[in-house]
Short mmCIF file of C-alpha atoms in Angstrom, two decimals:
data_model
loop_
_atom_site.label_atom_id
_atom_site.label_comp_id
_atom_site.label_asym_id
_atom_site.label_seq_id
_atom_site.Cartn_x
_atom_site.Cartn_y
_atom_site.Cartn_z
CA UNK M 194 47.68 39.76 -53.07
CA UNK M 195 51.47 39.04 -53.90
CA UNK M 196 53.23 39.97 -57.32
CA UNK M 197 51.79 38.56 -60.71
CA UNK M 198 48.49 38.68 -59.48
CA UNK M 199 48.11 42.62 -58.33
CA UNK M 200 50.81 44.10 -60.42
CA UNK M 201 50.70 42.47 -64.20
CA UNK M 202 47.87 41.76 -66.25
CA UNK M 203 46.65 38.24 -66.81
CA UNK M 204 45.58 37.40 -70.25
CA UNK M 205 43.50 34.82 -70.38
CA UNK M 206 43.49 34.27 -73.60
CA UNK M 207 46.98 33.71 -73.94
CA UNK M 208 46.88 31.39 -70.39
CA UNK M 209 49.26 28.42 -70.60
CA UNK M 210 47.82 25.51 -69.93
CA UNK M 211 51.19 23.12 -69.61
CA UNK M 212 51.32 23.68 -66.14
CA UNK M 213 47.83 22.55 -65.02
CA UNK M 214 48.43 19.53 -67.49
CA UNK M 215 51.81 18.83 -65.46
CA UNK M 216 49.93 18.92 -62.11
CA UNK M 217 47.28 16.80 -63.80
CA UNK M 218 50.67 14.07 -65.02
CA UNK M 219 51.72 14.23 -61.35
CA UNK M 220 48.73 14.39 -59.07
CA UNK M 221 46.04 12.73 -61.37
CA UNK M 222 44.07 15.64 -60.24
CA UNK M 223 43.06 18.31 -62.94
CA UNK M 224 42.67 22.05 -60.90
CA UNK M 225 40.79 22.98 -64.00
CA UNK M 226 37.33 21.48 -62.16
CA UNK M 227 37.44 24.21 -59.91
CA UNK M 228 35.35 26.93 -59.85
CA UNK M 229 36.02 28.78 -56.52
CA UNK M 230 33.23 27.90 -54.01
CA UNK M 231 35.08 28.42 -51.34
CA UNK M 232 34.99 25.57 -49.48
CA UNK M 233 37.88 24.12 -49.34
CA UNK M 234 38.94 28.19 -48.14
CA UNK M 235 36.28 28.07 -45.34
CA UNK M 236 36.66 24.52 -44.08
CA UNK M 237 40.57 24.80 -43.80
CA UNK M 238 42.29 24.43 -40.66
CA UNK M 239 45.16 26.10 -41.13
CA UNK M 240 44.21 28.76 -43.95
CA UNK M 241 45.49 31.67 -41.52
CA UNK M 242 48.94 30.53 -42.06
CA UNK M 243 48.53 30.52 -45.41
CA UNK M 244 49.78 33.51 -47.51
CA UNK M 245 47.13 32.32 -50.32
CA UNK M 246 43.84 30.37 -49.88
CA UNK M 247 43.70 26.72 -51.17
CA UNK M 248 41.42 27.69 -53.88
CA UNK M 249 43.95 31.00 -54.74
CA UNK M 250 47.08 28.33 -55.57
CA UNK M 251 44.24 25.87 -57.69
CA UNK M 252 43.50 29.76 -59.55
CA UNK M 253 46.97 29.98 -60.62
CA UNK M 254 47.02 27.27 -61.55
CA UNK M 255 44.35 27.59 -64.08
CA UNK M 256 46.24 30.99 -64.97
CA UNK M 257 49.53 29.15 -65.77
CA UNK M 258 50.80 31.44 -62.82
CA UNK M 259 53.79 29.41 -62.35
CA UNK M 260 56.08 31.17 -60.26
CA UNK M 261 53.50 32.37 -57.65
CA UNK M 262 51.92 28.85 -57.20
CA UNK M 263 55.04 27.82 -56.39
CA UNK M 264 56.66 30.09 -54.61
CA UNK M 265 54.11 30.54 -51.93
CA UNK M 266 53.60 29.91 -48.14
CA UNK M 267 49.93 27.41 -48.83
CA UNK M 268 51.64 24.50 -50.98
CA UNK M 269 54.22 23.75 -47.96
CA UNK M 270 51.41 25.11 -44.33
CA UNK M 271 49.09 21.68 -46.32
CA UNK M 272 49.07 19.17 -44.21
CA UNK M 273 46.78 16.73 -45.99
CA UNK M 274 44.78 16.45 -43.37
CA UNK M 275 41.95 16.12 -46.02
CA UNK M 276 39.50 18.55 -44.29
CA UNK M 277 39.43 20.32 -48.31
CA UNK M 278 38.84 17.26 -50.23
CA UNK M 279 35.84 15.64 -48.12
CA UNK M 280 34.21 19.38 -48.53
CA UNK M 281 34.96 20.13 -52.24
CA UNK M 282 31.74 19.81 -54.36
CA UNK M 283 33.98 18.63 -57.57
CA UNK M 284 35.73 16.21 -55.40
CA UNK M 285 39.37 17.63 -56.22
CA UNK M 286 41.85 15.72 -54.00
CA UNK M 287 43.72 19.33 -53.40
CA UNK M 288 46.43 18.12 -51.06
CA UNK M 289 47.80 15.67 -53.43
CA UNK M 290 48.44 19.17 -55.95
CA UNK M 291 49.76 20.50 -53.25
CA UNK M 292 52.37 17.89 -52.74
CA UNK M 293 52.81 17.86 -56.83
CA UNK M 294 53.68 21.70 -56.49
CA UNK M 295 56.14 21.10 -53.80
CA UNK M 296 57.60 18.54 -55.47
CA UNK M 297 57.82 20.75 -58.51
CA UNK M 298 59.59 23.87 -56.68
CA UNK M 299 62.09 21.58 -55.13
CA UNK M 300 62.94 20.20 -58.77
CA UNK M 301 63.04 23.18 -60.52
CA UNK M 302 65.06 25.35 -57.14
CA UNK M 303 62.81 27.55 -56.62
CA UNK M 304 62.76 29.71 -53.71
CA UNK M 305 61.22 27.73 -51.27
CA UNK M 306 58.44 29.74 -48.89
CA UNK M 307 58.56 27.56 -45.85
CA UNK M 308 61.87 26.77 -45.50
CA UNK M 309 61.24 25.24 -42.09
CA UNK M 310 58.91 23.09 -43.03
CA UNK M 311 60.91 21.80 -45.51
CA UNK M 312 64.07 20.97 -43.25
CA UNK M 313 61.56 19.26 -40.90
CA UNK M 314 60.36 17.05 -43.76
CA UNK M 315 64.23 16.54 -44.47
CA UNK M 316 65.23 15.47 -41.11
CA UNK M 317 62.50 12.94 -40.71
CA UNK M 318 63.29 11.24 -44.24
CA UNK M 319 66.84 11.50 -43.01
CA UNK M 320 65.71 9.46 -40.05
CA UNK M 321 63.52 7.02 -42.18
CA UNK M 322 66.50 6.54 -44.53
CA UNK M 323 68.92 6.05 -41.43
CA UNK M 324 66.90 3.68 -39.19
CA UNK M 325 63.71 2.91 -41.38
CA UNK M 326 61.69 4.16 -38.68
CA UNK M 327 61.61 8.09 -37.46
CA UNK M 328 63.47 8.89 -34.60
CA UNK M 329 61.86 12.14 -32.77
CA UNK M 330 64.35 12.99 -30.39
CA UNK M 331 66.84 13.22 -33.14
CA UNK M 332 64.47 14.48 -35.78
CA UNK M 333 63.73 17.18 -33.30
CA UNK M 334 67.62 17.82 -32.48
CA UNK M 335 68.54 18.17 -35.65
CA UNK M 336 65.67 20.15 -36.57
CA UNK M 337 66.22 22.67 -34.02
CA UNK M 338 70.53 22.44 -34.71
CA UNK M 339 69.77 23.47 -38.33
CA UNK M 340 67.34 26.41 -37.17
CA UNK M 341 69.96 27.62 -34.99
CA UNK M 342 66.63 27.88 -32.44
CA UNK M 343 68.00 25.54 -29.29
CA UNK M 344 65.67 26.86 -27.07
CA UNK M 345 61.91 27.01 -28.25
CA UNK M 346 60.37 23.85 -27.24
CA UNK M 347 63.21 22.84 -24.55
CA UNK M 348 60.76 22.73 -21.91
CA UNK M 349 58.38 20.26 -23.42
CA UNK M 350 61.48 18.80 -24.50
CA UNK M 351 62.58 17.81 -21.00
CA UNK M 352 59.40 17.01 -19.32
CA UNK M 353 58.70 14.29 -22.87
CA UNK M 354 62.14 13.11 -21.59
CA UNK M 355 61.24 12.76 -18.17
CA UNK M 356 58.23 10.82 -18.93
CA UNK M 357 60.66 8.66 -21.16
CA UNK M 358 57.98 9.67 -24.40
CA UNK M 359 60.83 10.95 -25.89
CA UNK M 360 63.38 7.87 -26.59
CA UNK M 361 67.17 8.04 -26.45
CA UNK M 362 67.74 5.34 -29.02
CA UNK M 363 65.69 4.70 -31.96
CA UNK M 364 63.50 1.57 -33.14
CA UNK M 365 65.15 0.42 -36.09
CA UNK M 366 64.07 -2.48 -39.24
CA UNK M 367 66.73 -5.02 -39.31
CA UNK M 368 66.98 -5.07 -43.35
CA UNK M 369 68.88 -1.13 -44.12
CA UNK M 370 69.52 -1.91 -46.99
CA UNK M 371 66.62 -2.75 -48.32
CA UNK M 372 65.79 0.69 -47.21
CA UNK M 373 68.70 2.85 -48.25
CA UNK M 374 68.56 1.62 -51.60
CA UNK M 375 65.11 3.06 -52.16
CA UNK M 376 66.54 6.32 -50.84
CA UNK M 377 69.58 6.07 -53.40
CA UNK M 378 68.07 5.71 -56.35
CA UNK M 379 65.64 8.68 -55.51
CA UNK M 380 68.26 11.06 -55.06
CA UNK M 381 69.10 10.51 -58.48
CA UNK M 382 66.22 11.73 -59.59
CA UNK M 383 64.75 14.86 -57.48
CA UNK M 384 66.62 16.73 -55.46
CA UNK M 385 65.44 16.44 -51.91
CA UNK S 291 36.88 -12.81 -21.89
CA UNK S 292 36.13 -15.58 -24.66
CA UNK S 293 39.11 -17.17 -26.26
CA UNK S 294 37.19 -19.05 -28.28
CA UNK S 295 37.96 -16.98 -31.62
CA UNK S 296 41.59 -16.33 -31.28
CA UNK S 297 41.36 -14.69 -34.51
CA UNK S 298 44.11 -13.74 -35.81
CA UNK S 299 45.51 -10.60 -37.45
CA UNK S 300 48.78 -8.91 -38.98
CA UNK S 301 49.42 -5.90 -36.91
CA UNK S 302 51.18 -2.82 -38.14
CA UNK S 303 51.64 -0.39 -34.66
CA UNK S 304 53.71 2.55 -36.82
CA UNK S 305 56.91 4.43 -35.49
CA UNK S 306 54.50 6.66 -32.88
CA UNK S 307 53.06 3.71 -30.79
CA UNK S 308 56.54 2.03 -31.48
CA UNK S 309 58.02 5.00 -29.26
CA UNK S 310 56.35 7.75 -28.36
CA UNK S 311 53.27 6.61 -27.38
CA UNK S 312 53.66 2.87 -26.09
CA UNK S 313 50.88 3.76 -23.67
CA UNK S 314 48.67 3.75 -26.28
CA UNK S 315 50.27 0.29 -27.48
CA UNK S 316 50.52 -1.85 -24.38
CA UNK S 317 46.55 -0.54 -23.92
CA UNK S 318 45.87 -1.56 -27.33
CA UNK S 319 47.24 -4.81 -27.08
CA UNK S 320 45.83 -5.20 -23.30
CA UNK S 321 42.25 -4.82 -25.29
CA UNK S 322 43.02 -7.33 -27.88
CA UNK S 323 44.55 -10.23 -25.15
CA UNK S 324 40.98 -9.57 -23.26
CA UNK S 325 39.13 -10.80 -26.86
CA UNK S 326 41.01 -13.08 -27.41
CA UNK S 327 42.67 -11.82 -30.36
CA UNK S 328 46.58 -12.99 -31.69
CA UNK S 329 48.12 -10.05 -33.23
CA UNK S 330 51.24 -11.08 -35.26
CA UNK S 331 53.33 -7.68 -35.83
CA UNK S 332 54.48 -7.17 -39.42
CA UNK S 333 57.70 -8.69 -39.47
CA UNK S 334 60.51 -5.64 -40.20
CA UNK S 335 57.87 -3.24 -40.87
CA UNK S 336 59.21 0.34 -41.94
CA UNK S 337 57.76 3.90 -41.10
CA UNK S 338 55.21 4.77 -43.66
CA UNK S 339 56.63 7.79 -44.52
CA UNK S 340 54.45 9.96 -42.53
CA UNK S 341 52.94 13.39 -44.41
CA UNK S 342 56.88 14.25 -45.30
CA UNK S 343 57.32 11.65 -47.74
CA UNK S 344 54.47 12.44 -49.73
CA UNK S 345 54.94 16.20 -49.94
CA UNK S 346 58.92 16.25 -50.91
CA UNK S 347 58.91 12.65 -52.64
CA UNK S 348 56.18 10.49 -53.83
CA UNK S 349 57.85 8.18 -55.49
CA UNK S 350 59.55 7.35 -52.37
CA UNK S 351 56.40 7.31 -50.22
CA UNK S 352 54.92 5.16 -53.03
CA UNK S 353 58.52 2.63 -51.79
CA UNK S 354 58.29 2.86 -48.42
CA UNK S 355 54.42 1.86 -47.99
CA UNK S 356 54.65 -0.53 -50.99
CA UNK S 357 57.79 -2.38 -48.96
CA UNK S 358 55.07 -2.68 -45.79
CA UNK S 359 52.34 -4.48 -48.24
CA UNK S 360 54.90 -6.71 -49.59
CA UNK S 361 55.58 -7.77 -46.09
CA UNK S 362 51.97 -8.65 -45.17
CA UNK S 363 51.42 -12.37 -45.19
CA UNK S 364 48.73 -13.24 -47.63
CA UNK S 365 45.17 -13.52 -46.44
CA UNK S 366 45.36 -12.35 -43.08
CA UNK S 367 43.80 -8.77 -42.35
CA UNK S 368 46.64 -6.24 -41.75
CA UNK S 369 45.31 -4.11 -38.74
CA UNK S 370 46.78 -1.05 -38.53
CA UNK S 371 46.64 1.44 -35.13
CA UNK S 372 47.33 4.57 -36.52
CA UNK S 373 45.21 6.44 -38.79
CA UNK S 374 47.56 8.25 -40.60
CA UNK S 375 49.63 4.72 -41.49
CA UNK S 376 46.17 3.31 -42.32
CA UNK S 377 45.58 6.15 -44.46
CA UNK S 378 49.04 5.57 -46.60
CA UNK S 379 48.45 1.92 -46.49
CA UNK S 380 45.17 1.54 -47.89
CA UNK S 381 45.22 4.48 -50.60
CA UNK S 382 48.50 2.62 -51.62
CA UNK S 383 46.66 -0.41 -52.47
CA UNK S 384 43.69 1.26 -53.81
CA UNK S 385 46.46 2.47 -56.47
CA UNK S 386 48.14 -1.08 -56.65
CA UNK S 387 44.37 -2.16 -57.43
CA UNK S 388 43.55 0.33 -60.17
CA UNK S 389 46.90 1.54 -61.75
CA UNK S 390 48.64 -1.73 -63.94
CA UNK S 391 52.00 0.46 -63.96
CA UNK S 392 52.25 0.92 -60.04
CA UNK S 393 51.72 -3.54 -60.05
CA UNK S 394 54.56 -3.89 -62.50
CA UNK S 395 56.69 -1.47 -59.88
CA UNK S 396 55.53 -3.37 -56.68
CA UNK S 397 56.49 -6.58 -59.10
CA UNK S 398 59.99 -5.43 -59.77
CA UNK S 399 60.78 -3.88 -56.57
CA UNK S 400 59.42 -6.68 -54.34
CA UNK S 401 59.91 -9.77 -56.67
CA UNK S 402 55.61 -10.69 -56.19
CA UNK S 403 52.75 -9.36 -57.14
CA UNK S 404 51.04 -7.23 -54.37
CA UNK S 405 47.94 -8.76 -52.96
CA UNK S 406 45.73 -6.37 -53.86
CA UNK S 407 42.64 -8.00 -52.07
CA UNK S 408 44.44 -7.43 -48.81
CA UNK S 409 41.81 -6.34 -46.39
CA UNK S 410 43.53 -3.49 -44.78
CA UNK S 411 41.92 -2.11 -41.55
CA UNK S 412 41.64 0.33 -38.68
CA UNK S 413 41.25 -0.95 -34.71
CA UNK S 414 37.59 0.53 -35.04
CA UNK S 415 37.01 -1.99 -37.66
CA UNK S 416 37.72 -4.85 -35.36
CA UNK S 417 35.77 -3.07 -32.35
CA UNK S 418 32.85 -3.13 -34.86
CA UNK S 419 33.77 -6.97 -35.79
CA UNK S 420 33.68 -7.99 -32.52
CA UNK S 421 30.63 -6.11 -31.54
CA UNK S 422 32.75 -4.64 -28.30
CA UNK S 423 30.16 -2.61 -27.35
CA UNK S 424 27.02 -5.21 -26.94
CA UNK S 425 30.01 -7.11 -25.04
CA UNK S 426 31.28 -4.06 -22.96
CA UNK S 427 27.80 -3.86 -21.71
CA UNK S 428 28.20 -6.75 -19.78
CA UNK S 429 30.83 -5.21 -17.65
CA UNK S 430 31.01 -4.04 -14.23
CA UNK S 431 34.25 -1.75 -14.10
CA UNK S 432 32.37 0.72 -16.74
CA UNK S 433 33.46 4.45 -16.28
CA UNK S 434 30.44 5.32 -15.36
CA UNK S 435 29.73 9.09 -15.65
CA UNK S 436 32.71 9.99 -17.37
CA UNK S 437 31.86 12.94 -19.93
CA UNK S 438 34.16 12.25 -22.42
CA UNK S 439 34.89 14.60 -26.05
CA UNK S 440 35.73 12.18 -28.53
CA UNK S 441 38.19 13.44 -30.97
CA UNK S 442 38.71 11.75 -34.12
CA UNK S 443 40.54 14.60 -35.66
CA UNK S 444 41.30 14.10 -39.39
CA UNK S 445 40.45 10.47 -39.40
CA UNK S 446 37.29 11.29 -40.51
CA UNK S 447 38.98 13.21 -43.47
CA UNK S 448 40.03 10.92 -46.80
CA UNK S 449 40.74 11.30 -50.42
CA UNK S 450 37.56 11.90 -52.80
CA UNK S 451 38.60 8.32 -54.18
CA UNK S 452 38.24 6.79 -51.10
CA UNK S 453 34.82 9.00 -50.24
CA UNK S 454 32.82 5.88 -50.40
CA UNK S 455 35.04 3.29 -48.17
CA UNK S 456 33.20 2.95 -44.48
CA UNK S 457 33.26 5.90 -42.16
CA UNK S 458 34.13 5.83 -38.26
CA UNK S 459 32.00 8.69 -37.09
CA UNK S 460 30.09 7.90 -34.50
CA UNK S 461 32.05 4.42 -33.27
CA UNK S 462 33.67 5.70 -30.38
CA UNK S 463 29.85 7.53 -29.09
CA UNK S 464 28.38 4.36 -29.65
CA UNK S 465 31.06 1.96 -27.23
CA UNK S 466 31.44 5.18 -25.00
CA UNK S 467 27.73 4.73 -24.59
CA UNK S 468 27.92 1.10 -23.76
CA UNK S 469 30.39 1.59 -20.83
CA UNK S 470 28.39 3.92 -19.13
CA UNK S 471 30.25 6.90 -19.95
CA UNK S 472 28.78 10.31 -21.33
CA UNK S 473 30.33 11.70 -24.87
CA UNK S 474 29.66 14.99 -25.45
CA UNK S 475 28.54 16.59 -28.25
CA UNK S 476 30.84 19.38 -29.59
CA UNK S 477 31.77 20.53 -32.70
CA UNK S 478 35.55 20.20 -32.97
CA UNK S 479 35.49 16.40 -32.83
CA UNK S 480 37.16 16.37 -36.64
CA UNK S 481 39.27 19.65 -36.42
CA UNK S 482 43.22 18.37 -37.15
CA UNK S 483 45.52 18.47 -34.53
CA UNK S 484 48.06 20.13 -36.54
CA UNK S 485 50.37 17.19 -37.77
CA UNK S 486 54.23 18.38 -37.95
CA UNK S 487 53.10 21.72 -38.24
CA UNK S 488 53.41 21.55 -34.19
CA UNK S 489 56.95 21.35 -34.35
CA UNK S 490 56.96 23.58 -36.94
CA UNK S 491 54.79 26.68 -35.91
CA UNK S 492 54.58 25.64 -32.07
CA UNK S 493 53.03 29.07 -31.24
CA UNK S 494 50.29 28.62 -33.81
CA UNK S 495 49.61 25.09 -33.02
CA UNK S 496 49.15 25.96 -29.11
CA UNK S 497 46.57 28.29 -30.05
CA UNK S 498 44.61 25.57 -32.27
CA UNK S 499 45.11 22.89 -29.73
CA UNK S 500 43.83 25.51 -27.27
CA UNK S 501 40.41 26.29 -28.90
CA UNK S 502 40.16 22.58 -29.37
CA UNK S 503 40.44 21.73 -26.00
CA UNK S 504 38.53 24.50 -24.73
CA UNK S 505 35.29 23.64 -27.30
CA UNK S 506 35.42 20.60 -25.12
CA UNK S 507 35.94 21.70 -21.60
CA UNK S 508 32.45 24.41 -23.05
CA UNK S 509 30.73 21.25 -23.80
CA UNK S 510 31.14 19.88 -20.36
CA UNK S 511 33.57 16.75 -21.02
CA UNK S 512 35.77 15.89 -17.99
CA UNK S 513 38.48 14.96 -20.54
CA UNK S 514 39.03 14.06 -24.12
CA UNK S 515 39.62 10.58 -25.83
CA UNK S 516 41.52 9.82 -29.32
CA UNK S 517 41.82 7.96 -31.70
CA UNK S 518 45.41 8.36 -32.97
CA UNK S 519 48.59 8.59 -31.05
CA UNK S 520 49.47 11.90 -32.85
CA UNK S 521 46.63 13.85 -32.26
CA UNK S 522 47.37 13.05 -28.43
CA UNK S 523 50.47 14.06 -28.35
CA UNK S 524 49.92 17.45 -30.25
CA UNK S 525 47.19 18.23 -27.84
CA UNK S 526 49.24 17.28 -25.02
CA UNK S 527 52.42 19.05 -25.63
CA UNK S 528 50.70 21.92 -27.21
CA UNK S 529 48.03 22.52 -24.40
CA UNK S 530 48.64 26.24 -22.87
CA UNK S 531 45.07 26.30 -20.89
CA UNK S 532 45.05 27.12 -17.22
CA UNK S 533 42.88 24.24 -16.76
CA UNK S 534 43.50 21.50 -19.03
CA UNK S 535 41.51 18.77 -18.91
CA UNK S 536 43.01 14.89 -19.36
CA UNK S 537 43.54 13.52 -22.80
CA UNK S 538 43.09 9.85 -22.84
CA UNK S 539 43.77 6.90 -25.71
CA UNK S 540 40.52 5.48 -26.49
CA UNK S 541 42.35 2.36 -26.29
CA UNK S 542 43.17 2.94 -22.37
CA UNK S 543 39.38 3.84 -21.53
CA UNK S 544 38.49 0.91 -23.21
CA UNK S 545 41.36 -0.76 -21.16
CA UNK S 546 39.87 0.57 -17.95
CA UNK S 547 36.31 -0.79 -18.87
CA UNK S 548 37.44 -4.37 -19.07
CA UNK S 549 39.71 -4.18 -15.90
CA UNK S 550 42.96 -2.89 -16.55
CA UNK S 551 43.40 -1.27 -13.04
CA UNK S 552 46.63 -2.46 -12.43
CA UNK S 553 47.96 -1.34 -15.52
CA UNK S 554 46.94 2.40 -15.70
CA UNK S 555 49.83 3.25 -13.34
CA UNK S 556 52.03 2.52 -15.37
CA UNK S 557 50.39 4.08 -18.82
CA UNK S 558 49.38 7.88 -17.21
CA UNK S 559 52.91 7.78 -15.93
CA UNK S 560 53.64 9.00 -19.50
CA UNK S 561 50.36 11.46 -20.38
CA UNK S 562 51.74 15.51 -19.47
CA UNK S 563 48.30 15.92 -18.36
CA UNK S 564 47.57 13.85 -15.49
CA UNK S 565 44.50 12.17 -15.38
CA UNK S 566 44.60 10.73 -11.97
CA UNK S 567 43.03 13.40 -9.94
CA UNK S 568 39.58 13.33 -12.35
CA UNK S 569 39.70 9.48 -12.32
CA UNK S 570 40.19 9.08 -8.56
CA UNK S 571 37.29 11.69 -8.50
CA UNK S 572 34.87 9.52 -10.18
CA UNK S 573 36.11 6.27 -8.60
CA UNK S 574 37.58 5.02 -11.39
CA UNK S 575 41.47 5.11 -10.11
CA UNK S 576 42.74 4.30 -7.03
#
């Protein structure tokens, strides 16, 4: 287990409860229902990739552990892909915290954990906001430009190509500026 | 097949079957023509913002779905074909239904209320509507002896809110059954398949894909069927087996069933994993 956690003391008694009532402003959800079955742990798909287990970020949470809840690998490997919140016995919907807590590090700059995932997520809102559809072939491109990785994935690449999967020009909705104006006024606001 | 219905519905086909997958579309829309149902598409509809909307921006996810509703012509269903759209869609109205803030938004944004009663569905709904499999039955192209793995992936999967809204498991067995065809049971029919994280972490995707498709080739399917365009893509680009087996659209099998011969050419012409050698096997390709 990664820094706060191993190497400080938590007291409990003095645990800040501001940022569990932010998460509970953003998500609706309230991590303070949780009392570490498991589940959500056990069931998930993708917990290997994970440098904390679902129900580890939910215990920070409760802790007031800012920093490491969100400054670790779990918040941005969540997929949604709901597998947690059909299984949890107090029916927390965990992926929307996770989105809350991503939402929160990119606000507040912190050091993002994932930054891959987080330039993929980029690149296909960039494609949203330029055609109002997403735009693989470029989302990949870019993607892969900004990762300075040209080659992983060339193969598949090509052969989607070759089976015309992959499309040269995008699909596109006829009113963009309908569309780039709800992009506008969000950069405003949070930084994406 | 009877026209006598020609029901009709909004259709929202999302940026995957829009592109990526218009195998999955033209089948789709082959299976509707043979019912006898008018699809109208969604006029200008916009990408629903996928899962990177909602993790980097909410508010704009919130936007881009809520723009979709406000397109949907009043009291016609909106069907949607992929799950993850249907997903976005229909927890966005639950909110519209239950949150007065999120109508004065949609009221601002969009210059009408949103129709909150909008009956928002999946193609399984409709497949259930029209009873498809007591029809199918009838049939004499059935893919008879096909041992199919049907994958739903996280379909199956939704928000505690949503916990009680109607489940598909067990919809694609049941029609499978009716053409004559064998699924399987196995037990990673609801594992995901990995959403952007294959682009993201190909290497640890492959192996995921992998065990998925390997739990199925154990349980003795000849191939795999899904439900949503994503899930066959990520298993198709993400495959590393030896011997994969074929990964089919539900949509085509169902295609195939009511005499889509013709066509299939033309759709396996785009799957990585061809499917023609274990269809010509069992007589259902030529």
């Amino acid at each position: 287990m990664g820094n706060q956690i191993s190497s400080d003391i938590i007291h409990i008694n003095r645990c800040d409860n501001s940022f569990r009532d932010q998460i509970v402003e953003l998500s609706g959800e309230n991590a303070g229902l949780c009392f570490h079955c498991g589940s959500c742990a056990n069931g998930c798909p993708f917990r290997d990739l994970m440098d904390y287990s679902p129900n580890g970020v939910l215990r920070m949470i409760q802790l007031g552990l800012r920093p490491s809840a969100l400054e670790c690998s779990t918040i941005w490997v969540c997929v949604g892909c709901n597998t947690c919140a059909v299984q949890c016995p107090m029916a927390i919907h965990i992926p929307a915290i996770m989105d809350s807590l991503c939402q929160i590090a990119l606000a507040e700059g912190v050091k993002v954990a994932e930054p891959d995932i987080l330039n993929f997520h980029q690149e296909f809102l960039n494609s949203v906001e330029r055609y109002g559809r997403s735009h693989k072939l470029e989302i990949m491109l870019r993607y892969k430009i900004k990762k300075k990785n040209w080659f992983e994935d060339l193969a598949v690449g090509l052969k989607m190509l070759r089976k015309r999967k992959l499309h040269l020009l995008p699909s596109r909705v006829k009113n963009l500026f309908e569309l780039k104006n709800m992009f506008r006024i969000k950069k405003q606001g949070v930084r994406l | 097949m009877n026209k006598k219905n020609g029901t009709r519905f909004s259709y929202f086909p999302g940026c995957s079957l829009a592109t990526t997958a218009k195998e999955n579309e033209q089948s789709l829309q082959y299976v509707f023509k043979k019912f006898g149902i008018e699809l109208k598409e969604l006029e200008d509809w916009n990408c629903c913002g996928s899962s990177s909307a909602h993790s980097i921006n909410s508010d704009l996810a919130s936007k881009l779905i809520s723009r979709n509703l406000s397109l949907a012509p009043q009291g016609i269903p909106l069907m949607v074909a992929c799950p993850n759209c249907l997903l976005r869609l229909s927890q966005e109205n639950l909110h519209l239904k239950n949150d007065e803030k999120a109508r004065e938004r949609f009221i601002r944004n969009w210059g009408k209320p949103p129709d909150t009663e909008l009956e928002i569905i999946h193609f399984f709904d409709l497949f259930e509507r029209m009873d498809v499999s007591r029809k199918i039955k009838t049939l004499s192209e059935k893919p008879a002896g096909l041992k199919v793995a049907p994958y739903y992936g996280c379909m199956l999967a939704r928000p505690p809110e949503m916990r009680h809204e109607k489940n598909y498991y067990g919809l694609m067995e049941k029609i499978l059954s009716s053409m004559g065809a064998e699924p399987v049971k196995w037990g990673h029919y609801a594992q995901c398949c990995g959403s952007y994280l294959s682009a993201v972490r190909p290497d640890a995707i492959t192996s995921k894909v992998d065990a998925i498709i390997q739990d199925a080739v154990d349980a003795g399917a000849d191939c795999l069927v899904t439900a949503c365009a994503m899930c066959h893509l990520n298993l198709e680009i993400r495959c590393s087996l030896k011997h994969p087996i074929p990964i089919l659209h539900f949509s085509e099998l169902l295609s195939m069933a009511l005499g889509a011969k013709k066509r299939l050419g033309g759709w396996f012409s785009k799957h990585l994993i061809n499917p023609r050698p274990l269809l010509r096997s069992k007589g259902l390709y030529e």
